[in-house]
Coordinates of C-alpha atoms and ligand atoms in Angstrom, one line a residue:
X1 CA -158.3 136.7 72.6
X2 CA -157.6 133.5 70.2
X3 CA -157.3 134.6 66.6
X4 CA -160.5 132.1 65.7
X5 CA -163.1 134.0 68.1
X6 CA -161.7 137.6 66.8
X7 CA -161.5 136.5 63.2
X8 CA -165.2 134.7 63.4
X9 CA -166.7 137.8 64.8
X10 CA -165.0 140.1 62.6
X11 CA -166.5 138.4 59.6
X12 CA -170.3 138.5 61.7
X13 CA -169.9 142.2 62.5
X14 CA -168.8 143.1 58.7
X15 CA -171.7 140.4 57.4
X16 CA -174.5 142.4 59.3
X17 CA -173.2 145.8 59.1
X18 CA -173.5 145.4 55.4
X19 CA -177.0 143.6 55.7
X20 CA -177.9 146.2 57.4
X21 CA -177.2 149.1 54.5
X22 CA -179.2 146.6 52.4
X23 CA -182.0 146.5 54.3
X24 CA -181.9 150.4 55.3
X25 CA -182.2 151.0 51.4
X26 CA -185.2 148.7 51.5
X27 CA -186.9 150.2 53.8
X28 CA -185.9 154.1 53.0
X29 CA -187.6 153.2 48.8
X30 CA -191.2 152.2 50.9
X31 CA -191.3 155.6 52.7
X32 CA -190.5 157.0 49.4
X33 CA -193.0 155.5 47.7
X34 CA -195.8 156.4 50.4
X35 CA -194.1 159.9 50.2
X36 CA -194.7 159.8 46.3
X37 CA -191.4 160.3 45.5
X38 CA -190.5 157.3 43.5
X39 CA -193.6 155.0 41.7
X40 CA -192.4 151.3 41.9
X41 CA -196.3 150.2 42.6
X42 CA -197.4 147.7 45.0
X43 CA -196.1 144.5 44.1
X44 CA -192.1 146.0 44.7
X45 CA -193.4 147.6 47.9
X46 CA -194.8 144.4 49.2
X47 CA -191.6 142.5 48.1
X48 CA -189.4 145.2 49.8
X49 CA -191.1 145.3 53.1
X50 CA -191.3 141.3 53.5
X51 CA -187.2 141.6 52.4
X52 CA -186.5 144.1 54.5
X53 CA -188.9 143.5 58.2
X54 CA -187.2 139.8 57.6
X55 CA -183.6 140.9 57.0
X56 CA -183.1 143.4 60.0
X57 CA -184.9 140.9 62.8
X58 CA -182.3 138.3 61.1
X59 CA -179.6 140.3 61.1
X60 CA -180.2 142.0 64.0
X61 CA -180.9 138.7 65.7
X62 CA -177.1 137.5 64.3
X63 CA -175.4 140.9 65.6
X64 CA -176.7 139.6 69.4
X65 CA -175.2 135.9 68.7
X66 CA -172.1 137.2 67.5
X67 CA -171.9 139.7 71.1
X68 CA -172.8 136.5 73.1
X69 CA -170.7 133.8 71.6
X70 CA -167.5 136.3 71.9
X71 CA -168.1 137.0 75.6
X72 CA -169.4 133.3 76.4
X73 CA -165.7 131.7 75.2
X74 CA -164.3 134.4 78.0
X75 CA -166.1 131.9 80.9
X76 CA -166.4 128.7 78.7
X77 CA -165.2 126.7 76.0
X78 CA -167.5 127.5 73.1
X79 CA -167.5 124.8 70.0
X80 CA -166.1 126.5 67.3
X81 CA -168.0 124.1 64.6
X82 CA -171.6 125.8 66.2
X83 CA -170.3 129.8 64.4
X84 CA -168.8 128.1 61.6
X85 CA -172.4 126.5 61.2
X86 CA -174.4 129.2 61.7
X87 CA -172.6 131.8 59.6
X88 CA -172.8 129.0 56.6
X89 CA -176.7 128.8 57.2
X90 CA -177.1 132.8 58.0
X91 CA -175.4 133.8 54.6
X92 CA -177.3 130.9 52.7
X93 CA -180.4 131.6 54.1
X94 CA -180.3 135.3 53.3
X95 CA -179.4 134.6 49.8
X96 CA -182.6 131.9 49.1
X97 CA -184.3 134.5 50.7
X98 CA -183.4 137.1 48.7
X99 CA -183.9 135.2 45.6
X100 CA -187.5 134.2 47.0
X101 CA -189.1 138.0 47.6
X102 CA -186.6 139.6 44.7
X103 CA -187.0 137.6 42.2
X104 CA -189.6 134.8 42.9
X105 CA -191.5 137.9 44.1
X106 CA -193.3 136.6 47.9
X107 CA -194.6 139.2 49.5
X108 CA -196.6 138.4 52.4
X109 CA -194.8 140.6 54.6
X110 CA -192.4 139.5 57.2
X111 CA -195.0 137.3 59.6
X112 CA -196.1 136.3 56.7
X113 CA -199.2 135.1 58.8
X114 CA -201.3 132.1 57.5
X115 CA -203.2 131.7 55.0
X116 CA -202.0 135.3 52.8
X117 CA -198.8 132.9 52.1
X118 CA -201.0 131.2 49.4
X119 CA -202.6 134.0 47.8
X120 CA -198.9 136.1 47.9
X121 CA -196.6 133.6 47.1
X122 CA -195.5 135.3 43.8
X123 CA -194.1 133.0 41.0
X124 CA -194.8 129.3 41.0
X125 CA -191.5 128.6 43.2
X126 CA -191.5 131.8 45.5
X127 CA -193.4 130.2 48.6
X128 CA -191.6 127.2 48.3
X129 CA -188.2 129.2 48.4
X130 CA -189.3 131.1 51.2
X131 CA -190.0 127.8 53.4
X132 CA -186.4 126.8 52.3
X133 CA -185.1 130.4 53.4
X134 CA -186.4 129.8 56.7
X135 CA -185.8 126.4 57.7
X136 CA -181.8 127.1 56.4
X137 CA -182.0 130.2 58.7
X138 CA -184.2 127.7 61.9
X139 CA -181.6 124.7 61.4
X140 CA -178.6 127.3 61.6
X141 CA -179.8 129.2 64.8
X142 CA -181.2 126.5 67.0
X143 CA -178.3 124.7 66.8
X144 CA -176.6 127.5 67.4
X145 CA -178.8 128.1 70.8
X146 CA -177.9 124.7 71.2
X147 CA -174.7 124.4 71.1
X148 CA -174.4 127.9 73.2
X149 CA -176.9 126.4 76.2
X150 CA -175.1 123.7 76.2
X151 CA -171.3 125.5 76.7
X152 CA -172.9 126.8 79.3
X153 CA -174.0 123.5 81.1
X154 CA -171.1 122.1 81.0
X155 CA -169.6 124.5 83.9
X156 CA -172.9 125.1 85.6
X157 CA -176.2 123.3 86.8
X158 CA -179.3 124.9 85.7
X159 CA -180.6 125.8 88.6
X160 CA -176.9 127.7 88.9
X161 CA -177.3 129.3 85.7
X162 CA -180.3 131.0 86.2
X163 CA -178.6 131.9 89.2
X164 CA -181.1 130.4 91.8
X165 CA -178.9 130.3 94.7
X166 CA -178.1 133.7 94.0
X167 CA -181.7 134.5 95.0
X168 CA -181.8 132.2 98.0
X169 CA -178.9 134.5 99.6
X170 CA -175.7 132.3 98.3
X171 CA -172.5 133.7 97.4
X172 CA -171.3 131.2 95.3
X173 CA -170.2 129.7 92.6
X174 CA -170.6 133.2 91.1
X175 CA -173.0 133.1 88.0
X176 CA -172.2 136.9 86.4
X177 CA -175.5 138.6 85.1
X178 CA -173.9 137.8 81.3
X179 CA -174.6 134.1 82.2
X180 CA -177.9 134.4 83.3
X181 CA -179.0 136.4 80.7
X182 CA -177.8 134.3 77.7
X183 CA -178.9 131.4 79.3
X184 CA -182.6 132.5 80.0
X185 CA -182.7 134.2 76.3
X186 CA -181.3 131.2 75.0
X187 CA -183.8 129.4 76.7
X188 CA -186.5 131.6 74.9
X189 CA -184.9 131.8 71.5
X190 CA -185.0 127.7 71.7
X191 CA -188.7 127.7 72.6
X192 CA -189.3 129.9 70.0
X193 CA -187.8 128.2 67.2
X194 CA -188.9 125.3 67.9
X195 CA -192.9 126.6 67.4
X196 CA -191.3 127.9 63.9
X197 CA -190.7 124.1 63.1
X198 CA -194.0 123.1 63.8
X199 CA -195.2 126.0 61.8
X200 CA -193.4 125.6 59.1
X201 CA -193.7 121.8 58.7
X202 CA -197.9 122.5 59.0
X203 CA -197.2 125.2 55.7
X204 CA -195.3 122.3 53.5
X205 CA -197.5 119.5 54.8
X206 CA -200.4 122.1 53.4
X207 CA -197.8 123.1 50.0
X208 CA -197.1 119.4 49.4
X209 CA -201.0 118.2 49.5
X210 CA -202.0 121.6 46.8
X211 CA -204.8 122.5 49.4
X212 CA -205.7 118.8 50.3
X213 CA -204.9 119.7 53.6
X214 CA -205.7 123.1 55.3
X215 CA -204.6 124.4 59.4
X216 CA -206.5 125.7 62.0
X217 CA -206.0 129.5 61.1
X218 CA -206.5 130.6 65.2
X219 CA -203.9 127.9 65.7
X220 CA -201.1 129.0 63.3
X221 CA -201.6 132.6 64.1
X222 CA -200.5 132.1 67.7
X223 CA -197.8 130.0 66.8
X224 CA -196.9 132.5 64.3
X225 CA -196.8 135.2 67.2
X226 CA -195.3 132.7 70.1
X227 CA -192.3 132.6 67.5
X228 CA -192.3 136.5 65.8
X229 CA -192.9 138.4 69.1
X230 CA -190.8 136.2 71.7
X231 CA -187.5 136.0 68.8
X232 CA -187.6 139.8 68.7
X233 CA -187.4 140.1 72.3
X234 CA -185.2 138.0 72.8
X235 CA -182.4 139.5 70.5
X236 CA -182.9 142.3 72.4
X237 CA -182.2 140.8 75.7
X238 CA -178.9 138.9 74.1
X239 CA -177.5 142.4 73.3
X240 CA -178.7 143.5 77.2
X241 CA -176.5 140.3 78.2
X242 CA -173.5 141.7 76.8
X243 CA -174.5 145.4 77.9
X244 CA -174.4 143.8 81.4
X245 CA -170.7 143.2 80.6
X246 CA -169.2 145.6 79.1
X247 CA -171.1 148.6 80.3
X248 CA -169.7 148.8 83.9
X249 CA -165.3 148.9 82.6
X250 CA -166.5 151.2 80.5
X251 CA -167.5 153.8 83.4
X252 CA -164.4 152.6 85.6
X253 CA -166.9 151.0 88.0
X254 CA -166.6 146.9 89.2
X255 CA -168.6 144.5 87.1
X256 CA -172.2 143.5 88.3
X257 CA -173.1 141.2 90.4
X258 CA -176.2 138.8 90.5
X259 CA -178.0 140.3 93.6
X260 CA -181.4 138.4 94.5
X261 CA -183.4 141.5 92.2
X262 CA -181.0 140.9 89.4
X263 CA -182.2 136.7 89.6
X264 CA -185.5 137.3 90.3
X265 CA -186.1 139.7 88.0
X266 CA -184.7 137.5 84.7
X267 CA -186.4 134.4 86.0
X268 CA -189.3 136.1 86.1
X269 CA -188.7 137.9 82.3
X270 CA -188.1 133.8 81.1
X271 CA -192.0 133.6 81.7
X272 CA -193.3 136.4 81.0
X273 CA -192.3 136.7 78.0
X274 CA -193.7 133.6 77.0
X275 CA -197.0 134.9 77.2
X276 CA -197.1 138.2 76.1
X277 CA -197.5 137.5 73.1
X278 CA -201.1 137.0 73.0
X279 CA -201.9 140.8 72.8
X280 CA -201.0 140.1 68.6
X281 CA -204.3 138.3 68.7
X282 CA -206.8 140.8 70.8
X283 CA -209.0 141.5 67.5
X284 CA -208.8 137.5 67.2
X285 CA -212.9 136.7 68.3
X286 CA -212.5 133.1 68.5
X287 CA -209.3 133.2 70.5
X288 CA -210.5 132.4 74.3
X289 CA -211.4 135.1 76.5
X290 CA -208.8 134.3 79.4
X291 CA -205.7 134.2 77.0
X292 CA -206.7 137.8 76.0
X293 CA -206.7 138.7 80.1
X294 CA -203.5 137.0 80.1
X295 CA -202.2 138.9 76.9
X296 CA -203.1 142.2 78.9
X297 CA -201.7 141.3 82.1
X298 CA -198.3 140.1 80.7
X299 CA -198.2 142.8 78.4
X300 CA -198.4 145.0 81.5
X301 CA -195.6 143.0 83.6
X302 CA -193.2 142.0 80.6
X303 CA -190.8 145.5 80.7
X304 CA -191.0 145.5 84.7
X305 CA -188.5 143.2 85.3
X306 CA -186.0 143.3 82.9
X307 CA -186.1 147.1 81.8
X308 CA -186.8 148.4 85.3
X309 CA -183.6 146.9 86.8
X310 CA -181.6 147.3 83.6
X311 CA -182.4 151.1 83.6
X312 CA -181.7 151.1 87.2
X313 CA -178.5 149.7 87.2
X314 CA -177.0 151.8 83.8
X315 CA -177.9 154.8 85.6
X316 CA -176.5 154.2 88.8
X317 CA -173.3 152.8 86.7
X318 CA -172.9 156.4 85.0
X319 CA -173.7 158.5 88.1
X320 CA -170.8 159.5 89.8
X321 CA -168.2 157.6 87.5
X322 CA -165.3 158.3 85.5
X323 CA -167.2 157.4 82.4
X324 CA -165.3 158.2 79.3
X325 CA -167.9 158.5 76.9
X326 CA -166.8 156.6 73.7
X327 CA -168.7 155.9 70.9
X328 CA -169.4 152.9 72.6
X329 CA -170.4 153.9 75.7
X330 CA -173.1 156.5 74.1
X331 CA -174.6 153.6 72.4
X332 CA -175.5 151.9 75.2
X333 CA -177.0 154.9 77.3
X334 CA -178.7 156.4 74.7
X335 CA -179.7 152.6 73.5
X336 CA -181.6 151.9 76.4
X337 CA -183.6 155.3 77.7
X338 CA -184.9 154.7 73.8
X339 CA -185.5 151.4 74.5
X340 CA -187.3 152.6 77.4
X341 CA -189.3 154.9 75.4
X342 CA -190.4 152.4 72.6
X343 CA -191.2 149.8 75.3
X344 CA -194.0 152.8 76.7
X345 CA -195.0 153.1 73.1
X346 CA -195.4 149.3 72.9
X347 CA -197.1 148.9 76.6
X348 CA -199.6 151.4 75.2
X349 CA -200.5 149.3 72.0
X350 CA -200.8 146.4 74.5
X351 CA -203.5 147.9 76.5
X352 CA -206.9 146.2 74.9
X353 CA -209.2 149.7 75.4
X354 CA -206.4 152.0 73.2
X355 CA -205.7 148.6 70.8
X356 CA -208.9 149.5 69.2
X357 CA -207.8 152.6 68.0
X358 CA -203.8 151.6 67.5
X359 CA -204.2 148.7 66.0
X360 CA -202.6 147.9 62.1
X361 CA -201.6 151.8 62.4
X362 CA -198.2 153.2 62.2
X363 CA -198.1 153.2 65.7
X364 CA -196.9 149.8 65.3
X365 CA -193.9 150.4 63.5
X366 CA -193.3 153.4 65.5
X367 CA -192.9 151.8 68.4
X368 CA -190.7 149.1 66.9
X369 CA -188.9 151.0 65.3
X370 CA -188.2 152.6 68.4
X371 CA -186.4 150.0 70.9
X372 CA -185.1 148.2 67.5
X373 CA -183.3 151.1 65.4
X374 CA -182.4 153.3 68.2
X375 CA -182.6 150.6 70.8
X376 CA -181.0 147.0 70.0
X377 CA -179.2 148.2 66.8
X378 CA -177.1 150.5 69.3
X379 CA -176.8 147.7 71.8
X380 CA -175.0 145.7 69.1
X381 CA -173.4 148.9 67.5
X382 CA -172.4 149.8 70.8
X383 CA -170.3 145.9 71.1
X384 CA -169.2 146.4 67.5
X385 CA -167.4 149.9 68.4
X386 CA -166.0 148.0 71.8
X387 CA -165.1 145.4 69.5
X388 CA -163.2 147.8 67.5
X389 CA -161.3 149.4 69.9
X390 CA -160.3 146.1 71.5
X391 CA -159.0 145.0 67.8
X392 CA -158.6 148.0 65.4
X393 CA -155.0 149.1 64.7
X394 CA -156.2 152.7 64.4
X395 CA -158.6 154.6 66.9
X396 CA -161.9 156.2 65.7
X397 CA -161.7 160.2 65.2
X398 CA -163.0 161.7 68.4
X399 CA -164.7 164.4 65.6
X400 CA -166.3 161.0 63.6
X401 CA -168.0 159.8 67.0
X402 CA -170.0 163.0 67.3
X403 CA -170.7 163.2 63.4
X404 CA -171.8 159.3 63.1
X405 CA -173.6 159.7 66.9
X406 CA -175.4 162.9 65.8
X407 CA -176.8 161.5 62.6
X408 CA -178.0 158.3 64.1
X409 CA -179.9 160.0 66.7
X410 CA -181.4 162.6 64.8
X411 CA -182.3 160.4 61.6
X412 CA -183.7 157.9 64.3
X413 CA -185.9 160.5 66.6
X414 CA -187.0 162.1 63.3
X415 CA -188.0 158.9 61.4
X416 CA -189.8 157.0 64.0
X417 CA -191.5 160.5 65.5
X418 CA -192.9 160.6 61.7
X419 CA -194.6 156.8 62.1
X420 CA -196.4 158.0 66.2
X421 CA -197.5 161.1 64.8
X422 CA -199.0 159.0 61.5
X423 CA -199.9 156.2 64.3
X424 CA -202.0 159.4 66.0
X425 CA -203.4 160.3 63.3
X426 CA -204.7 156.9 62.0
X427 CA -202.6 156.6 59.1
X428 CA -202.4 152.6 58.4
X429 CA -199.4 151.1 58.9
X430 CA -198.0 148.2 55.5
X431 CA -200.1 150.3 52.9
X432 CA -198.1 151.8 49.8
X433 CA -200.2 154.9 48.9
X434 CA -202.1 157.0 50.8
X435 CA -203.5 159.7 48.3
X436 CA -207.2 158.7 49.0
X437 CA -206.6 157.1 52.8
X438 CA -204.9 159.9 54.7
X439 CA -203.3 162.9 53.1
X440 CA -200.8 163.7 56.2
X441 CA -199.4 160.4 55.5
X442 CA -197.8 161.9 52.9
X443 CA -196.3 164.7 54.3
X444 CA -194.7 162.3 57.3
X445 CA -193.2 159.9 54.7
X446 CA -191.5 162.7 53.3
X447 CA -190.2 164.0 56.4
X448 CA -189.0 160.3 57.5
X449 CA -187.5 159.8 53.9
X450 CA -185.1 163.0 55.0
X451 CA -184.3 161.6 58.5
X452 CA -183.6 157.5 57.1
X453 CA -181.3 159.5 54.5
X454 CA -179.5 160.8 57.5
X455 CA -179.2 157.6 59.3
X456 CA -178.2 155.5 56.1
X457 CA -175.5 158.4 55.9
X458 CA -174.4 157.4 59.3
X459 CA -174.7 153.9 58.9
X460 CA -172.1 154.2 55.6
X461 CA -169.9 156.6 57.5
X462 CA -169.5 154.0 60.5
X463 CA -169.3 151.1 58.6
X464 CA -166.2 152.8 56.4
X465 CA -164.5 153.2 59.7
X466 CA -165.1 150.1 61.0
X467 CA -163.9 148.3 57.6
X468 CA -160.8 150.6 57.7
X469 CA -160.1 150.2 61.2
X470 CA -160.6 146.2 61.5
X471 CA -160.9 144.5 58.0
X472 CA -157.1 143.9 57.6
X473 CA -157.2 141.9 61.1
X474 CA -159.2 139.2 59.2
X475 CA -156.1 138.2 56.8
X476 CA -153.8 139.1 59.4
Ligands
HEM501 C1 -183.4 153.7 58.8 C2 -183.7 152.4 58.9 C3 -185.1 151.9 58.6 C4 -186.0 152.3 57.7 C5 -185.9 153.5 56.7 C6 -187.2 151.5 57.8 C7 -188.4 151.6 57.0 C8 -189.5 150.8 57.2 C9 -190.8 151.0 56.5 C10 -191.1 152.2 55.6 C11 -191.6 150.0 56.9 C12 -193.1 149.9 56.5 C13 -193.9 150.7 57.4 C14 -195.4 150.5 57.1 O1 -196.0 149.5 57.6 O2 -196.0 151.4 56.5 C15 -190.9 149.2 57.8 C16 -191.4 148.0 58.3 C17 -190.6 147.2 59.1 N1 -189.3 147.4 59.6 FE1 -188.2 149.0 59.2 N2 -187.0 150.5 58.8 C18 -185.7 150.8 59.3 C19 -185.1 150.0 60.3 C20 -185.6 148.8 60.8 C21 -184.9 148.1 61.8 C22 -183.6 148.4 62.5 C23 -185.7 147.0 62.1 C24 -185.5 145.8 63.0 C25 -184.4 145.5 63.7 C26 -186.8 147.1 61.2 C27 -187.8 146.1 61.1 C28 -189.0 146.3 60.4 C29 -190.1 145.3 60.4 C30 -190.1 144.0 61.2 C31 -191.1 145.9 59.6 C32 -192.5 145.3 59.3 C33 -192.6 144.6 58.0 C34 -193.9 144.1 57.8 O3 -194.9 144.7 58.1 O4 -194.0 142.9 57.3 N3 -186.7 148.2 60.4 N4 -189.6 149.7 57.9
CU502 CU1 -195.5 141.5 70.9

């Protein structure tokens, strides 16, 4: 390992574990203000949930570049000007856009979906600030995608890369699972951004004119969705890419191999995925009636592929191995069966007949929640701790990997069982009291205030560790 790529992720890993704590405390002050514990009113809520929902799919969104670019330089030469960029635009951007909610005070929530921008923009300059937030943050991570799809292109051919003659029966050249899954998330990640340009140049075109010029609002809420929904799946499928790496060593079994099922089924997740996203819009009348069909039917297909064989293989890997269980290695079991269970949570939502009922309730953020605090963040936890113990001078406790593992899970289970049971009991989801909605509401929040606390608790224990274990390596 050459003392740029382990210093460069070193400084990613301690930049998001640290974004991460601020975003935790974010988000544990909203479930105390719907548990009536503290009274910072609506305006602080609204600016704390459109910090925090935009800070953990950012940062979590960095932890999966920081996995993929350190694994990428092990099968090609990766630019080192395309980390040095992104970490200058990641840090800059999280800084204009905490200036732009905290103290230009935007709040229209993390989607911030068109046209609540210019009725929640806060101060004169907080929607201006917020455009600038994001298009620092765009820039910085589509040339980052870039730059990473086009490492890879230099050693193989597309139609290698996503591993086509792999399908076709070929042995060779070898394209490792790693390769085709960055490559066909990187793929997505591109596409996505790029509808983010086109929606953010439509909101300053309509900011520069004062209201001279007004969008299609049908048209930027799918754009808004084609970028929000495929970008979070996608940095869940860059921390699977790694997963597919690392997981096998750890249980003394040989790495993966493409097999025809492996190709088929992320070829077929680089489409599907595309389209999903239309089940955002079902209670959008004046979208057309055969994108909603093909909302529901994607919906319905988008976990086979990817999860099925993913579960498949992690299970098979574990049966019958020598698997030492690190803290590492926990991670990334426990990551995906919880991914697996949020992903149920989320196919459910997806179905039109129970979206009626589901919809804008807290079975949203439940089932978020889910596959992304208990699901991704322990994907990239899981490379951090692997990362670690590659690096660290000292090993981890064995007694600190049960106390930090125990309180993750059980703050986790018991803070997102609190949003499905509000989600069954039709408490809305994004509101900040609910004395005269839905009583239970309260009673939930204050349950999921006690389980965040234990989380955050294991988030501070894990990050000293990791700080004492590996921060001296980056002035070494
Ligand atoms: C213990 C950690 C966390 C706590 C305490 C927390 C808390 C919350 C709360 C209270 C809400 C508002 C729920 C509502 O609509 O009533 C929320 C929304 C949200 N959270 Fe979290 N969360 C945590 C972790 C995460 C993680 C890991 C992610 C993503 C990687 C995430 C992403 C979001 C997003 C995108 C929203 C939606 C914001 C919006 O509606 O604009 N959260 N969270
Ligand atoms: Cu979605």
């Amino acid at each position: 390992m050459n003392t740029f790529d382990k210093k460069s992720t070193l400084l990613w890993l301690l930049t998001v574990l640290v974004v991460f704590l601020v975003a935790i405390a974010f988000g544990l002050t909203m479930r105390m203000e719907q548990a009536e514990i503290t009274e910072i009113g609506p305006l602080n809520f609204y600016i704390l949930m459109t910090s925090h929902g935009l800070l953990m799919a950012g940062v979590w969104f960095v932890a999966g570049m920081a996995g993929i670019q350190f694994i990428l330089s092990r099968y090609v030469e990766v630019p080192r000007w395309g980390s040095v960029f992104a970490y200058v635009c990641t840090v800059l951007g999280v800084v204009v856009l905490l200036i732009s909610t905290l103290l230009a005070k935007f709040h229209a929530g993390w989607y911030f979906l068109y046209p609540l921008p210019f009725y929640a923009k806060g101060t004169e300059h907080g929607l201006l600030l917020f455009m600038i937030a994001l298009t620092i943050l765009g820039v910085g991570w589509l040339m980052w995608s870039l730059v990473m799809l086009a490492s890879i292109l230099k050693k193989y051919s597309i139609a290698q890369a996503l591993a086509w003659h792999h399908i076709a029966g070929k042995d060779g050249p070898a394209v490792s699972p790693f390769i085709l899954i960055s490559f066909v998330s990187l793929i997505g990640v591109t596409a996505c951004i790029l509808a983010a340009v086109v929606l953010l140049v439509l909101y300053y075109l309509e900011f520069l004119q004062n209201g001279g010029m007004t969008s299609d609002p049908l048209l930027m809420k799918n754009l808004t969705f084609f970028f929000g929904h495929t970008l979070v799946n996608e940095m869940l499928y860059l921390g699977l890419a790694v997963l597919y790496e690392l997981f096998p060593r750890m249980a003394g079994k040989p790495d993966y191999k493409t097999s025809w099922y492996v190709g088929i089924s992320w070829n077929a997740t680089l489409l599907i995925v595309l389209f999903a996203y239309f089940h955002h819009l079902y209670m959008d009348f004046a979208q057309p009636v055969a994108f909603q069909y093909i909302g529901q039917i994607m919906s319905w297909f988008a976990p086979l592929p990817a999860a099925v064989v993913t579960i498949f293989s992690v299970l098979t890997t574990v049966y019958r191995s020598n698997m030492k269980w690190s803290l590492a290695s926990l991670l990334y079991f426990f990551g995906v069966m919880f991914w697996a269970i949020g992903g149920v949570g989320a196919i459910l939502d997806a179905v039109i007949a129970n979206n009626f009922v589901l919809h804008n309730t807290q079975w949203v953020p439940a089932h978020f929640h889910t596959y992304n605090l208990l699901g991704n963040v322990f994907f990239s936890l899981a490379f951090t701790s692997w990362f670690a113990d590659e690096i660290g001078e000292k090993k981890i406790a064995p007694g600190l990997v049960k106390v930090i593992f125990s309180l993750l899970v059980v703050g986790g289970v018991g803070f997102v069982l609190a949003f499905y049971l509000g989600g069954a009991l039709s408490v809305p989801r994004r509101v900040d009291m609910y004395n005269e909605i839905v009583s239970e509401g309260i009673t939930l929040a204050k349950l999921a205030v006690v389980c965040a606390s234990l989380y955050l608790v294991g988030m501070i224990i894990y990050t000293i560790d990791f700080t004492r274990r590996c921060a001296g390596q980056l002035f070494s």
